[in-house]
């Protein structure tokens, strides 16, 4: 039985924030498609369209002190964490003004000021790293938490099992968020995994495993909040499986059609997290259609500005290719490259 | 001067750095209660407790990744991989993550992480527990590669590695752990990228890596009695490596032999040779030569193992041959 919005006891401001953050991600990703199609973008990006409720629901349950580790499909997490949209867009276009001075690109966006330990191009590589942040928290005796996002396919990787085992054994404050969108590129998770739900694996490590509708932002927020409280109290990790679906292909050059049945895709498009949350807000009388359109326009403008910033930004100088390999302190070191 | 073992010197380095900085922690298999596979962490678990000296499960890739996560969030971890053969198990975290995250982030991150591991032929531990895989990690931009020879060198270089704000892979040698050496009391810090001339000479330059520096010195002392005057260099660090010291030496002697326990194919001897080629080509009397482990998996039986590994005897014979051939020519 689905809860009413009022059962969550959230302020109107907070509800507005949830919607706005999801819209930010959606419009950002749409803009990325536009830039890619116009030939302005080098390389590829892995779009988060359809999964917005997870990034926003989870990140809204955290404080600024917490750590977030992401994946190759990381734009959603990075935006939900409050990243600078200009620097993100510039990074995706390989410009000097990007987060990583154009050296990382879409898959490696990092913002250490926001505790964002990075998007990562290797599937499941972020899981041990986030677990290490959890170890550091426990060692330093703060009440921070470390959250890691990963996909269904990553849960078949050794890192998932090794990391959760250590976090469970040592009661580390890590929250493992599995975004189960049913496919690892083109491979249907159901064909390569014998457990029905990823969260079913939690019991093998003696930790709680929770399954939620990943397209219901309120559900995601609520469950994450509970896991965060637990972790801060020193009660150890939780595995949260969010059922979801990506609207687009694996990356920009993959239509995502040949390996996914048309009726399955259509069914999931109906479950769009943004469309459905908007509808609920209007139906349950939290906002009017006009109020929502106004917000949508505001966010579209933000994204347009970010794109303009990125397009007009310069590329890095050639000599910059040789910088930032090592941290060099005040004493000049001779480094043989 | 007091005498301690190489293992004790390593332990002292870790102990001193832990005392100095409470952000230094260590993780690895058997480093806690057992005190290390070779005694390298004897007494540290009792002194610093289980959160600073952590016995891990057998999960190399993930506990090395865990060390990276801790390094990114305020700690200064040392992580031990028992044998260098197991570096490849943690290959992704070492080569794709630790080495690269600073660059990929455009300089936003610092990775003050030391990976300690062990190399060394000569104990019949066979193909999967005897390798010296330093060439693999030297190949990857973003790491620093350190290979000490004696106990004092190990202590001084490990302390520098721990204080270094970049990822370091530190290679300890199995045959050295029980060897006793004179090690001065007090602080020892040896910088990276500065080779050590163990013996000066004019006839030939011999560069030895890790324990092979000691073997090269022994062989050279024998040769000195026969009137052959070898300059022996302990390279200390592969990345960065001290080009200037090597170039000056080869300009003087005109002959270079590099001795390395890694496999010969694509090993660091090849890299050193090419790396200085431009500067010393016209100073060479002979082509550069190398003695490395042969290109076969390391065999178990002692007779076979000795056949394929660098030894003091092989160094002695080769230097003699190089110098005498050159004299005849």
XYZ file of C-alpha atoms in Angstrom:
666
model
C 0.000 0.000 0.000
C 1.704 3.173 -1.162
C 2.096 5.850 1.491
C 0.654 9.311 1.091
C 3.215 12.056 0.805
C 2.088 13.495 4.136
C 2.997 10.238 5.846
C 6.647 11.062 5.211
C 6.437 14.294 7.243
C 8.454 16.374 4.831
C 8.301 20.127 4.367
C 7.119 21.652 1.125
C 10.565 23.152 0.607
C 12.140 19.745 0.913
C 9.681 18.203 -1.553
C 10.382 21.030 -3.987
C 14.103 20.378 -3.607
C 13.681 16.706 -4.402
C 11.825 17.503 -7.604
C 14.227 20.232 -8.646
C 17.254 18.030 -8.147
C 15.715 15.288 -10.283
C 14.858 17.819 -12.975
C 18.418 19.150 -12.863
C 19.747 15.697 -13.613
C 17.210 15.020 -16.368
C 17.791 18.318 -18.146
C 21.540 18.024 -17.736
C 21.525 14.598 -19.340
C 19.262 15.813 -22.152
C 21.740 18.599 -22.806
C 24.569 16.067 -22.911
C 22.653 14.195 -25.634
C 22.309 17.457 -27.554
C 26.003 18.272 -27.270
C 26.992 14.756 -28.278
C 24.707 14.807 -31.309
C 26.102 18.147 -32.436
C 29.649 16.767 -32.376
C 30.806 19.117 -29.612
C 31.577 16.376 -27.127
C 34.638 14.119 -27.156
C 34.256 10.523 -26.036
C 31.060 9.185 -24.546
C 28.836 9.526 -21.515
C 26.651 7.021 -19.660
C 23.293 8.633 -19.053
C 21.376 8.473 -15.806
C 17.990 9.196 -17.392
C 15.275 7.222 -15.618
C 17.247 6.639 -12.425
C 17.127 10.142 -10.954
C 15.117 9.201 -7.873
C 17.953 7.086 -6.523
C 20.714 9.690 -6.598
C 18.418 12.389 -5.272
C 16.711 10.262 -2.631
C 20.023 8.973 -1.275
C 21.998 12.222 -1.362
C 19.164 14.113 0.309
C 19.577 11.863 3.330
C 23.249 12.814 3.780
C 25.107 15.758 5.269
C 27.978 17.699 3.734
C 30.485 15.725 5.831
C 29.604 12.387 4.316
C 31.374 10.625 1.439
C 29.850 9.517 -1.855
C 31.477 7.189 -4.375
C 30.001 6.800 -7.808
C 30.188 4.860 -11.072
C 30.728 5.407 -14.785
C 27.036 6.383 -14.851
C 27.821 9.120 -12.356
C 26.331 12.415 -13.516
C 23.222 11.858 -11.401
C 25.167 11.215 -8.194
C 27.502 14.122 -8.786
C 24.650 16.562 -9.447
C 22.601 15.304 -6.507
C 25.624 15.833 -4.302
C 25.571 19.527 -5.237
C 28.315 19.682 -7.814
C 28.980 22.798 -9.851
C 27.088 22.303 -13.127
C 29.420 24.599 -15.074
C 32.497 22.659 -14.051
C 30.748 19.381 -14.807
C 29.706 20.396 -18.276
C 33.156 21.824 -18.992
C 34.772 18.580 -17.860
C 32.532 16.549 -20.146
C 33.666 18.711 -23.063
C 37.318 18.308 -22.074
C 37.866 21.937 -21.209
C 40.428 23.516 -18.913
C 37.685 24.913 -16.670
C 36.289 21.464 -15.935
C 36.398 19.805 -12.539
C 39.449 17.804 -13.510
C 40.983 20.383 -15.862
C 39.809 18.208 -18.748
C 41.906 15.253 -17.603
C 39.147 12.995 -16.312
C 36.079 13.403 -18.486
C 32.586 12.161 -17.774
C 33.609 8.924 -16.075
C 36.079 10.400 -13.602
C 34.420 13.507 -12.189
C 35.625 14.117 -8.638
C 34.862 16.926 -6.186
C 36.775 16.456 -2.978
C 35.197 19.583 -1.438
C 31.872 17.749 -1.514
C 33.225 14.432 -0.321
C 32.749 13.029 -3.797
C 35.451 10.416 -4.070
C 34.796 10.063 -7.740
C 32.912 8.571 -10.567
C 34.860 5.524 -11.732
C 35.405 3.903 -15.085
C 36.000 0.408 -13.703
C 32.872 -1.478 -12.697
C 32.831 -2.138 -8.936
C 36.142 -0.334 -8.327
C 34.442 2.279 -6.156
C 33.113 -0.319 -3.726
C 36.394 -0.997 -1.890
C 37.330 2.673 -2.040
C 34.096 3.693 -0.332
C 34.664 0.905 2.187
C 38.050 2.446 2.934
C 36.419 5.795 3.570
C 34.254 3.899 6.040
C 37.390 2.488 7.692
C 38.849 5.974 7.940
C 35.640 7.242 9.560
C 35.717 4.483 12.149
C 39.377 5.036 12.841
C 39.013 8.791 13.201
C 35.895 8.242 15.323
C 33.667 10.746 13.514
C 29.989 10.167 12.757
C 30.339 10.480 9.008
C 29.008 7.825 6.660
C 30.281 6.563 3.321
C 27.786 5.822 0.550
C 28.645 3.887 -2.584
C 26.536 3.494 -5.713
C 27.005 0.566 -8.059
C 24.916 -1.417 -10.529
C 23.433 -4.888 -10.657
C 26.339 -6.103 -12.776
C 28.851 -4.845 -10.218
C 27.242 -7.052 -7.585
C 28.654 -10.061 -9.430
C 32.183 -8.669 -9.154
C 34.582 -9.904 -6.475
C 34.962 -6.406 -5.021
C 31.305 -6.398 -3.952
C 31.701 -9.549 -1.919
C 35.132 -8.769 -0.498
C 34.204 -5.229 0.498
C 30.858 -5.987 2.093
C 32.496 -8.836 3.973
C 35.079 -6.487 5.489
C 32.529 -3.748 6.209
C 30.308 -6.279 7.936
C 33.141 -7.901 9.909
C 34.459 -4.543 11.097
C 31.078 -2.750 11.378
C 32.066 0.040 9.040
C 29.623 2.929 8.405
C 29.120 2.182 4.718
C 25.844 2.128 2.832
C 25.847 0.040 -0.309
C 23.316 1.253 -2.883
C 22.708 -1.136 -5.742
C 20.999 0.491 -8.713
C 19.464 -2.548 -10.343
C 18.514 -1.480 -13.849
C 18.464 -5.121 -15.006
C 21.306 -4.870 -17.555
C 25.086 -4.821 -17.566
C 25.536 -3.183 -20.948
C 23.572 -5.756 -22.963
C 23.627 -8.661 -20.569
C 20.384 -9.315 -18.719
C 21.250 -9.706 -15.047
C 18.581 -12.366 -14.691
C 20.470 -14.609 -17.110
C 23.782 -14.442 -15.261
C 22.678 -14.372 -11.632
C 20.963 -17.103 -9.652
C 19.600 -14.890 -6.877
C 16.316 -13.162 -7.651
C 17.240 -9.954 -5.854
C 20.666 -8.451 -5.267
C 19.606 -7.584 -1.723
C 19.130 -11.300 -1.036
C 22.923 -11.506 -0.911
C 23.075 -9.344 2.219
C 22.250 -12.247 4.494
C 25.407 -14.021 3.326
C 27.324 -11.229 5.071
C 25.022 -10.901 8.058
C 23.874 -7.393 7.176
C 20.397 -6.038 6.409
C 19.324 -6.109 2.756
C 16.433 -3.871 1.704
C 14.592 -3.859 -1.617
C 12.842 -0.678 -2.716
C 11.193 0.917 -5.715
C 14.128 2.920 -7.043
C 11.763 5.170 -8.972
C 10.014 6.455 -5.856
C 12.196 9.243 -4.523
C 10.416 9.357 -1.167
C 10.931 5.653 -0.592
C 14.600 5.945 -1.465
C 15.032 8.898 0.881
C 13.203 7.204 3.731
C 15.076 3.914 3.581
C 18.437 5.603 3.146
C 17.783 7.822 6.137
C 17.210 4.770 8.296
C 20.394 3.105 7.070
C 22.338 6.318 7.694
C 21.089 6.573 11.281
C 22.156 2.979 11.854
C 25.579 3.538 10.390
C 26.188 6.686 12.392
C 25.339 4.760 15.558
C 28.073 2.256 14.759
C 25.672 -0.539 13.828
C 27.410 -1.235 10.547
C 26.567 -1.428 6.844
C 23.306 -1.876 4.936
C 22.710 -3.060 1.379
C 19.864 -1.220 -0.347
C 18.693 -2.512 -3.715
C 16.826 0.061 -5.794
C 14.814 -1.434 -8.653
C 14.994 0.855 -11.647
C 15.614 1.057 -15.388
C 17.639 3.228 -17.701
C 15.574 4.946 -20.351
C 18.474 5.126 -22.790
C 21.176 2.690 -23.851
C 24.350 1.862 -21.947
C 26.068 4.952 -23.336
C 25.409 7.624 -25.915
C 26.324 5.444 -28.857
C 24.155 2.528 -27.722
C 20.413 2.778 -28.463
C 19.743 0.036 -25.893
C 17.136 -1.605 -28.082
C 18.333 -4.914 -29.454
C 18.871 -6.490 -26.044
C 15.754 -5.126 -24.349
C 12.190 -6.074 -25.271
C 9.987 -3.226 -26.451
C 7.168 -3.968 -24.016
C 9.631 -4.033 -21.113
C 10.992 -0.633 -22.121
C 7.549 0.868 -22.511
C 6.408 -0.475 -19.153
C 9.360 1.118 -17.387
C 9.011 4.445 -19.211
C 5.573 4.645 -17.609
C 7.268 4.392 -14.235
C 9.351 7.523 -14.856
C 10.383 8.822 -11.427
C 9.990 12.480 -12.364
C 6.684 12.207 -14.183
C 5.170 10.221 -11.323
C 6.505 12.415 -8.526
C 5.203 15.530 -10.298
C 1.814 13.909 -10.646
C 1.685 12.998 -6.974
C 2.682 16.482 -5.890
C -0.083 17.935 -7.988
C -2.705 15.282 -7.112
C -1.980 15.480 -3.402
C -2.155 19.276 -3.632
C 1.405 20.223 -2.718
C 2.105 22.295 -5.811
C 0.182 23.586 -8.788
C 1.073 22.903 -12.397
C 2.116 26.537 -12.840
C 4.454 26.412 -9.872
C 6.094 23.327 -11.247
C 6.485 24.772 -14.772
C 8.119 27.814 -13.296
C 10.691 25.615 -11.549
C 11.251 23.638 -14.725
C 12.069 26.789 -16.651
C 14.442 27.960 -13.935
C 16.367 24.736 -14.132
C 16.443 24.643 -17.921
C 18.065 28.080 -17.817
C 20.682 26.856 -15.350
C 21.587 24.001 -17.647
C 21.716 26.257 -20.704
C 24.071 28.559 -18.830
C 26.293 25.603 -17.929
C 26.410 24.521 -21.570
C 27.274 28.045 -22.694
C 30.011 28.217 -20.076
C 31.440 24.909 -21.217
C 31.283 25.662 -24.928
C 32.943 29.040 -24.525
C 35.666 27.739 -22.186
C 39.169 27.128 -23.514
C 40.804 23.717 -23.907
C 43.810 22.967 -21.687
C 47.322 23.937 -22.834
C 49.393 21.047 -24.218
C 51.951 21.238 -21.399
C 49.186 20.462 -18.911
C 49.223 16.853 -20.115
C 52.375 16.418 -18.024
C 51.099 17.978 -14.807
C 49.285 16.472 -11.818
C 50.819 13.011 -12.108
C 52.393 13.455 -8.693
C 51.803 15.767 -5.777
C 54.901 17.907 -5.556
C 55.369 19.876 -2.388
C 57.410 22.998 -1.688
C 60.695 21.168 -2.144
C 61.093 20.788 -5.899
C 61.535 17.158 -6.862
C 63.192 15.955 -10.005
C 60.833 13.399 -11.446
C 61.930 11.131 -14.235
C 58.876 10.761 -16.436
C 77.309 0.633 16.063
C 74.404 -1.625 16.922
C 73.444 -4.556 14.711
C 69.858 -5.345 13.792
C 68.212 -7.444 11.116
C 66.662 -6.067 7.951
C 63.234 -7.153 9.284
C 63.853 -5.232 12.503
C 64.910 -2.174 10.520
C 61.643 -2.251 8.595
C 59.712 -2.669 11.814
C 61.531 0.317 13.301
C 60.665 2.443 10.299
C 56.960 1.653 10.638
C 57.038 2.043 14.423
C 58.763 5.430 14.259
C 56.380 6.751 11.628
C 53.354 5.504 13.578
C 54.612 7.216 16.697
C 55.238 10.410 14.823
C 51.898 10.578 13.006
C 48.706 9.003 14.291
C 47.254 8.974 10.786
C 49.642 6.161 9.840
C 47.903 2.792 9.879
C 48.816 -0.564 8.388
C 46.748 -3.331 6.801
C 47.697 -6.706 5.438
C 47.575 -10.449 5.877
C 49.277 -11.741 9.024
C 50.789 -8.384 9.922
C 48.927 -8.147 13.207
C 49.077 -10.948 15.720
C 51.721 -12.913 13.812
C 53.985 -9.871 13.424
C 54.373 -10.278 9.678
C 55.214 -13.221 7.469
C 58.907 -12.465 7.967
C 58.729 -10.575 11.265
C 58.474 -7.143 9.671
C 55.800 -5.925 12.086
C 56.859 -7.732 15.259
C 55.319 -6.077 18.319
C 53.373 -3.405 16.461
C 49.965 -4.982 16.999
C 50.573 -5.102 20.753
C 51.745 -1.506 20.765
C 49.187 0.145 18.468
C 46.132 -2.087 18.633
C 43.930 -3.781 16.093
C 42.648 -0.673 14.316
C 46.110 0.586 13.470
C 47.681 -2.773 12.675
C 44.884 -4.612 10.920
C 44.882 -8.278 9.923
C 42.843 -8.495 6.729
C 40.973 -11.332 5.057
C 42.424 -12.729 1.834
C 40.953 -10.021 -0.401
C 43.917 -8.264 -1.990
C 42.089 -6.185 -4.553
C 39.548 -4.940 -2.041
C 41.803 -4.301 0.896
C 44.200 -2.388 -1.328
C 41.171 -0.425 -2.583
C 40.152 0.068 1.028
C 43.592 1.524 1.728
C 43.079 3.946 -1.165
C 39.731 5.027 0.251
C 41.355 5.616 3.623
C 44.197 7.586 1.984
C 41.679 9.829 0.251
C 39.842 10.542 3.499
C 42.502 11.622 5.926
C 44.684 8.627 6.731
C 48.225 7.642 5.710
C 47.976 3.889 5.164
C 50.604 1.249 4.624
C 49.171 -1.825 2.951
C 51.067 -5.047 2.645
C 50.793 -7.507 -0.214
C 52.590 -10.587 1.022
C 54.458 -11.499 -2.156
C 54.935 -9.355 -5.250
C 53.310 -12.206 -7.188
C 50.043 -11.097 -5.604
C 50.347 -7.531 -6.875
C 48.457 -8.700 -9.920
C 45.505 -9.741 -7.777
C 45.220 -6.107 -6.724
C 46.078 -5.024 -10.259
C 43.029 -2.863 -10.852
C 43.269 -0.936 -7.611
C 47.031 -0.389 -7.949
C 47.271 0.372 -11.649
C 43.901 1.851 -12.595
C 42.907 3.552 -9.365
C 45.779 4.382 -6.997
C 48.222 5.338 -9.738
C 45.761 7.456 -11.654
C 43.270 9.121 -9.382
C 45.346 12.232 -8.818
C 45.794 12.834 -12.529
C 42.206 11.955 -13.470
C 40.930 14.377 -10.847
C 43.081 17.194 -12.226
C 45.144 17.310 -9.035
C 42.268 17.413 -6.540
C 43.410 14.330 -4.649
C 46.513 13.265 -2.790
C 47.280 9.612 -2.221
C 49.693 9.239 0.723
C 49.765 5.451 0.439
C 52.622 2.949 0.694
C 52.268 -0.567 -0.664
C 54.852 -2.942 0.829
C 55.551 -6.258 -0.818
C 58.242 -8.943 -0.932
C 60.398 -10.259 -3.772
C 63.214 -12.751 -3.898
C 64.440 -15.871 -5.567
C 66.451 -18.563 -3.901
C 64.207 -20.333 -1.411
C 62.450 -22.812 -3.714
C 59.098 -21.128 -3.358
C 58.479 -21.722 -7.079
C 56.731 -19.860 -9.849
C 53.910 -18.169 -7.951
C 55.786 -17.066 -4.814
C 59.192 -15.996 -6.084
C 58.712 -13.304 -8.666
C 60.032 -9.750 -8.700
C 57.279 -7.937 -10.518
C 58.558 -4.402 -10.058
C 58.704 -3.921 -13.842
C 54.925 -4.257 -14.069
C 54.236 -1.405 -11.689
C 57.165 0.682 -12.944
C 55.410 0.706 -16.295
C 52.359 2.540 -14.908
C 52.576 6.341 -14.612
C 51.667 7.723 -11.215
C 53.527 5.374 -8.871
C 56.956 5.592 -7.248
C 58.955 2.364 -7.101
C 61.436 1.769 -4.290
C 63.865 -1.160 -3.974
C 66.232 -0.988 -0.998
C 69.376 -3.084 -0.594
C 70.554 -3.203 3.044
C 68.740 -2.779 6.365
C 69.747 0.869 6.742
C 68.603 1.563 3.204
C 65.302 -0.207 3.843
C 64.663 1.822 6.967
C 65.541 5.182 5.432
C 63.652 4.569 2.201
C 60.560 3.185 3.934
C 60.338 6.197 6.214
C 60.528 8.472 3.179
C 57.904 6.353 1.436
C 55.492 6.639 4.336
C 55.940 10.415 4.500
C 55.596 10.735 0.716
C 52.258 12.178 -0.377
C 52.176 9.991 -3.473
C 51.628 6.255 -3.857
C 54.780 4.214 -3.393
C 55.363 0.515 -4.024
C 58.134 -0.649 -1.687
C 59.849 -3.964 -2.450
C 61.426 -5.899 0.422
C 63.731 -8.836 -0.265
C 63.028 -12.245 1.237
C 66.693 -13.259 1.560
C 67.480 -10.093 3.503
C 65.010 -10.331 6.374
C 67.258 -12.326 8.679
C 70.504 -10.682 7.666
C 72.143 -8.559 10.335
C 73.455 -5.141 9.466
C 74.941 -2.191 11.270
C 72.230 0.439 11.448
C 72.807 3.783 13.143
C 70.421 4.987 15.825
C 68.347 8.040 15.198
C 66.427 9.366 12.247
C 67.323 8.030 8.810
C 65.567 9.476 5.775
C 66.804 8.595 2.316
C 65.414 10.651 -0.587
C 64.034 9.101 -3.756
C 65.829 9.534 -7.072
C 69.292 9.556 -5.552
C 71.370 6.459 -6.299
C 74.108 5.383 -3.902
C 77.648 4.697 -5.120
C 78.721 1.752 -2.987
C 82.208 1.560 -4.445
C 84.020 3.832 -6.840
C 85.866 2.474 -9.839
C 87.082 3.130 -13.359
C 86.802 -0.088 -15.339
C 83.080 -0.782 -15.404
C 79.819 0.415 -13.893
C 77.665 -2.223 -12.252
C 74.140 -1.203 -11.276
C 72.470 -3.626 -8.905
C 68.827 -3.521 -7.986
C 67.861 -4.367 -4.396
C 69.796 -7.426 -3.221
C 71.687 -7.505 -6.499
C 73.461 -4.324 -5.376
C 74.887 -6.346 -2.496
C 75.806 -9.230 -4.816
C 77.430 -6.790 -7.229
C 79.477 -5.304 -4.412
C 80.638 -8.740 -3.262
C 81.613 -9.720 -6.799
C 83.414 -6.410 -7.256
C 85.429 -6.835 -4.076
C 86.622 -10.174 -5.417
C 87.485 -8.608 -8.762
C 89.404 -5.796 -7.070
C 91.927 -8.395 -5.924
C 92.428 -9.292 -9.572
C 92.995 -5.695 -10.582
C 89.535 -5.070 -11.989
C 88.133 -1.839 -10.626
C 84.316 -1.778 -10.670
C 82.081 1.133 -9.750
C 79.043 -0.318 -7.966
C 75.811 1.634 -7.865
C 72.788 0.837 -5.720
C 69.925 2.327 -7.711
C 67.558 2.551 -4.684
C 64.513 3.792 -6.655
C 63.340 2.746 -10.115
C 60.755 5.519 -10.419
C 62.176 8.135 -10.141
C 65.621 6.905 -11.146
C 68.845 8.823 -10.803
C 69.901 9.317 -14.401
C 72.707 11.732 -13.622
C 74.664 9.465 -11.321
C 74.493 6.628 -13.847
C 75.404 8.842 -16.803
C 78.426 10.318 -15.015
C 79.588 6.865 -14.053
C 79.253 5.374 -17.520
C 80.990 8.349 -19.079
C 83.880 7.521 -16.788
C 83.986 3.747 -17.214
C 82.559 3.218 -20.716
C 80.977 -0.078 -19.693
C 77.666 -0.864 -18.007
C 76.223 -4.028 -16.493
C 72.759 -3.967 -14.961
C 71.750 -6.744 -12.570
C 68.076 -7.201 -11.790
C 66.015 -10.052 -10.364
C 62.990 -9.327 -12.521
C 62.487 -11.353 -15.689
C 64.797 -10.210 -18.464
C 62.063 -9.547 -21.003
C 60.752 -5.958 -20.752
C 62.473 -5.612 -17.393
C 63.824 -2.470 -15.745
C 67.336 -3.179 -17.063
C 65.981 -2.543 -20.560
C 64.346 0.676 -19.373
C 67.519 1.954 -17.704
C 69.590 1.135 -20.779
C 67.247 2.969 -23.131
C 66.681 5.766 -20.653
C 70.336 6.841 -20.693
C 71.176 5.810 -24.279
C 71.064 9.317 -25.708
C 73.500 10.618 -23.139
C 76.114 7.852 -23.103
C 76.056 6.133 -26.497
C 79.335 7.638 -27.681
C 80.981 6.972 -24.332
C 80.404 3.221 -24.510
C 83.258 0.824 -25.268
C 80.883 -2.136 -25.261
C 77.154 -2.637 -25.577
C 75.249 -2.380 -22.312
C 74.735 -5.814 -20.731
C 72.278 -7.202 -18.226
C 71.941 -10.187 -15.909
C 68.322 -10.901 -15.054
C 66.109 -13.823 -14.195
C 65.684 -15.922 -17.338
C 62.441 -15.835 -19.302
C 60.935 -18.962 -17.766
C 58.519 -19.424 -14.892
C 60.628 -19.854 -11.768
C 61.295 -23.550 -11.160
C 61.052 -25.280 -7.806
C 64.138 -27.496 -7.677
C 67.183 -25.618 -6.297
C 69.426 -26.703 -9.163
C 66.999 -25.246 -11.694
C 66.334 -22.111 -9.652
C 70.037 -21.311 -9.416
C 70.373 -21.850 -13.139
C 67.909 -19.104 -13.980
C 68.563 -16.484 -11.313
C 71.212 -13.737 -11.011
C 73.977 -14.764 -8.594
C 77.206 -13.260 -7.298
C 79.151 -15.846 -9.321
C 77.402 -14.890 -12.547
C 78.102 -11.206 -11.907
C 81.769 -11.950 -11.201
C 82.176 -13.966 -14.405
C 80.326 -11.476 -16.590
C 82.246 -8.426 -15.409
C 85.507 -10.283 -15.880
C 84.478 -11.240 -19.407
C 83.379 -7.719 -20.297
C 86.557 -6.104 -19.035
C 88.936 -8.722 -20.464
C 87.223 -8.836 -23.839
C 87.491 -5.104 -24.041
C 91.179 -5.171 -23.144
C 91.906 -7.679 -25.879
C 89.869 -5.697 -28.411
